[in-house]
mmCIF file of C-alpha atoms in Angstrom:
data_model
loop_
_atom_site.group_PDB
_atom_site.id
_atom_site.type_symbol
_atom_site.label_atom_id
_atom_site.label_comp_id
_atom_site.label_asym_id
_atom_site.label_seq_id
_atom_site.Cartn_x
_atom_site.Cartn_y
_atom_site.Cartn_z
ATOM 1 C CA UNK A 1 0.000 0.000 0.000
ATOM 2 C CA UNK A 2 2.319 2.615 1.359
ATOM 3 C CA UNK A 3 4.383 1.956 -2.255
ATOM 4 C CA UNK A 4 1.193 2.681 -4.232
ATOM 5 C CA UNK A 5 0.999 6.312 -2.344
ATOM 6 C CA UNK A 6 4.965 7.204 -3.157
ATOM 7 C CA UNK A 7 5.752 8.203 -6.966
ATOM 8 C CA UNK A 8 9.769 9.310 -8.186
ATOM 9 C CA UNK A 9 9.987 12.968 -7.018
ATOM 10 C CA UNK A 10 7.405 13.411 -4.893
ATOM 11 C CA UNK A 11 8.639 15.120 -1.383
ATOM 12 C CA UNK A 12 7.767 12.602 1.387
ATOM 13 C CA UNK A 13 7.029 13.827 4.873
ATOM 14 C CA UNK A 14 7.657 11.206 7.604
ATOM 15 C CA UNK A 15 7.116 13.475 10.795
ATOM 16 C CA UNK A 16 7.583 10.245 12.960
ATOM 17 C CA UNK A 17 10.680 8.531 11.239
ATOM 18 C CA UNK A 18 11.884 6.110 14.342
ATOM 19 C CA UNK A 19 14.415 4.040 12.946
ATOM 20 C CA UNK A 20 13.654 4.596 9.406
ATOM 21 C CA UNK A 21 11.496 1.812 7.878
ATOM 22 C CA UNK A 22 8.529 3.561 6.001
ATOM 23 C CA UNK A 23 11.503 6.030 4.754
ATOM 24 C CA UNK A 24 13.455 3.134 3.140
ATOM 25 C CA UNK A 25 10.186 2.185 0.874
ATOM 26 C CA UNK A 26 9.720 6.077 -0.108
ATOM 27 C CA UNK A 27 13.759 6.320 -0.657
ATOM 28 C CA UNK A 28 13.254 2.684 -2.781
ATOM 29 C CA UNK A 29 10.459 4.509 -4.755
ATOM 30 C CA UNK A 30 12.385 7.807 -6.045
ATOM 31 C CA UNK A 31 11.056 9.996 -3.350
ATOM 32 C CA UNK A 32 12.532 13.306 -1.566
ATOM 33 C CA UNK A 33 12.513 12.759 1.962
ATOM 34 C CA UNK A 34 11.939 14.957 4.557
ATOM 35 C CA UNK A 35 12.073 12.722 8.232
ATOM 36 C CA UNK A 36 11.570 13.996 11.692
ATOM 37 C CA UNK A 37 12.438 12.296 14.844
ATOM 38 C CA UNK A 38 12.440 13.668 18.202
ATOM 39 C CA UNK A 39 14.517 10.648 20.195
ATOM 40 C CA UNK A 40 17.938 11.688 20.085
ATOM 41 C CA UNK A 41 19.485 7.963 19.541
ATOM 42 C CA UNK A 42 16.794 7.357 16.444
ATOM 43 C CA UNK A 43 17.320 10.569 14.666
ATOM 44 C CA UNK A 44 21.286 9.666 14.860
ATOM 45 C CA UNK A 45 20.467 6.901 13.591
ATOM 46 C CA UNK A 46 18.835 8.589 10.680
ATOM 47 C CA UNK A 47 21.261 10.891 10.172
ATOM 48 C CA UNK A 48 23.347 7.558 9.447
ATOM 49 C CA UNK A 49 21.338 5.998 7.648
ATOM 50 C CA UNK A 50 19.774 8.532 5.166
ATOM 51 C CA UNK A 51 22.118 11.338 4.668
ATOM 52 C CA UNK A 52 20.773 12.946 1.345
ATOM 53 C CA UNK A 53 17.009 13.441 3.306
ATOM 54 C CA UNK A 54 16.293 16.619 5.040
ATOM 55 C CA UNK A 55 16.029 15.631 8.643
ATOM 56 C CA UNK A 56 14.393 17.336 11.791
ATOM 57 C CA UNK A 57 14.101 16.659 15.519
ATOM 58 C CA UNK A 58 10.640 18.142 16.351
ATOM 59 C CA UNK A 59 7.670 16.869 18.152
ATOM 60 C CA UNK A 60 5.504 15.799 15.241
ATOM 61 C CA UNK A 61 2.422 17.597 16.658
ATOM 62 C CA UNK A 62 4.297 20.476 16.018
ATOM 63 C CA UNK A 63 5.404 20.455 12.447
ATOM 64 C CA UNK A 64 2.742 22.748 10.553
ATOM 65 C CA UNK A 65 3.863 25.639 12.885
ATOM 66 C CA UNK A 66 7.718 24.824 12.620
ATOM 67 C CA UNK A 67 8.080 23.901 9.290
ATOM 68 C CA UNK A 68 8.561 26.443 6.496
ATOM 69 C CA UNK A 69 7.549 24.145 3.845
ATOM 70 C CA UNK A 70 4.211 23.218 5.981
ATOM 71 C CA UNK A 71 1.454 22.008 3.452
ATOM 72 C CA UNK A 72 3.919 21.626 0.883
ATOM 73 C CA UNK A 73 4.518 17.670 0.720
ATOM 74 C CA UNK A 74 3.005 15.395 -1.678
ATOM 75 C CA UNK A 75 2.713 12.397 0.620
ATOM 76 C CA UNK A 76 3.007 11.919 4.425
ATOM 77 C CA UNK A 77 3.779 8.061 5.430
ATOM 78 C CA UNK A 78 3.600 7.716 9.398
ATOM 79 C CA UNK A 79 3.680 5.574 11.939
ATOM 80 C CA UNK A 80 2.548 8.222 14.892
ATOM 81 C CA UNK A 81 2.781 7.279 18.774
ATOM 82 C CA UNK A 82 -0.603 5.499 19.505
ATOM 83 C CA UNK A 83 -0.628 7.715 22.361
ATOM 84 C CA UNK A 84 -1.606 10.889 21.104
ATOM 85 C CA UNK A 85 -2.993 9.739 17.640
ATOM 86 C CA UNK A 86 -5.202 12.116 16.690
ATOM 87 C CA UNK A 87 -3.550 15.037 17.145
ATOM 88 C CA UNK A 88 -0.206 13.190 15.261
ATOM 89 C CA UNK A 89 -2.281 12.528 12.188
ATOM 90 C CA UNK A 90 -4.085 16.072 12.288
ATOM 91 C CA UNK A 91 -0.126 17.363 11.864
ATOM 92 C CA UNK A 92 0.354 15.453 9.097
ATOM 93 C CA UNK A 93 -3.057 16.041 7.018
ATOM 94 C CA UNK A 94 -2.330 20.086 7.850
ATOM 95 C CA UNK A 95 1.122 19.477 5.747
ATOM 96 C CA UNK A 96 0.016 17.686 2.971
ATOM 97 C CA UNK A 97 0.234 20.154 -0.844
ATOM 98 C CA UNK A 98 -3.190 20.035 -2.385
ATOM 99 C CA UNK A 99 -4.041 16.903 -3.890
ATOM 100 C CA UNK A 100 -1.289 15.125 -1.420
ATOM 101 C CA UNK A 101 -1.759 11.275 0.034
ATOM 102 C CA UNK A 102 -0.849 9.742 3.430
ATOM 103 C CA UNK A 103 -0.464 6.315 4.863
ATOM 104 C CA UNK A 104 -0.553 5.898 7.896
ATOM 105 C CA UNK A 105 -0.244 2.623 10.170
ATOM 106 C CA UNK A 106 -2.963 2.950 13.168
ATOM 107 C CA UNK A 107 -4.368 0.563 15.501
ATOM 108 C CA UNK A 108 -7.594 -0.917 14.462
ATOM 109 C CA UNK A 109 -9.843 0.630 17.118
ATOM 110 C CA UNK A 110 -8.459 4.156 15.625
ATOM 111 C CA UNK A 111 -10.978 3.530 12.800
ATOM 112 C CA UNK A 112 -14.411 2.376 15.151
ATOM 113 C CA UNK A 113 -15.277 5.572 14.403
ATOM 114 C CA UNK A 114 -15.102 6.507 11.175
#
């Protein structure tokens, strides 16, 4: 799925890299990337492991108001702490361009009520 969502050139937003997976599929599809990982010992990790991507240390919550480029990605692809969900994934949607996609992994009782 998350493949399907990522075409070559598109700037990909992952707001909640961790250690990189959903990055390596958007890398392995031609993407931009743009990851951002608060945990000190993850993002140095990423900075290892992905050193042509823009990278940030931010709480993801956060990113529309401290990102210059806010609302100008093409897709978001997250994995965002279960334990503020909502207000992870509202983040990400308030980032996407116009016409932009997400995946997103999220527990199954996330979607009882949609």
């Amino acid at each position: 799925m998350l493949a399907s969502q990522v075409r070559p050139g598109d700037l990909v937003l992952e707001p909640s890299a961790g250690t990189g997976l959903l990055a390596v599929v958007a890398e392995a599809c031609g993407a931009s990337l743009t990851l951002n990982e608060l945990a000190p010992t993850r993002a140095a990790l990423l900075d290892g492991l992905f050193a042509k991507a823009t990278r940030r240390r931010h709480d993801g919550r956060h990113l529309p108001d401290l990102l210059g480029d806010a609302g100008a990605f093409d897709v978001v692809v997250c994995n965002p702490p279960f334990s503020d969900l909502q207000a992870h994934l509202i983040a990400s949607v308030k980032v996407l361009a116009d016409g932009g996609r997400m995946a997103a992994i999220v527990p199954l009782t996330a979607l009882a009520d949609i």
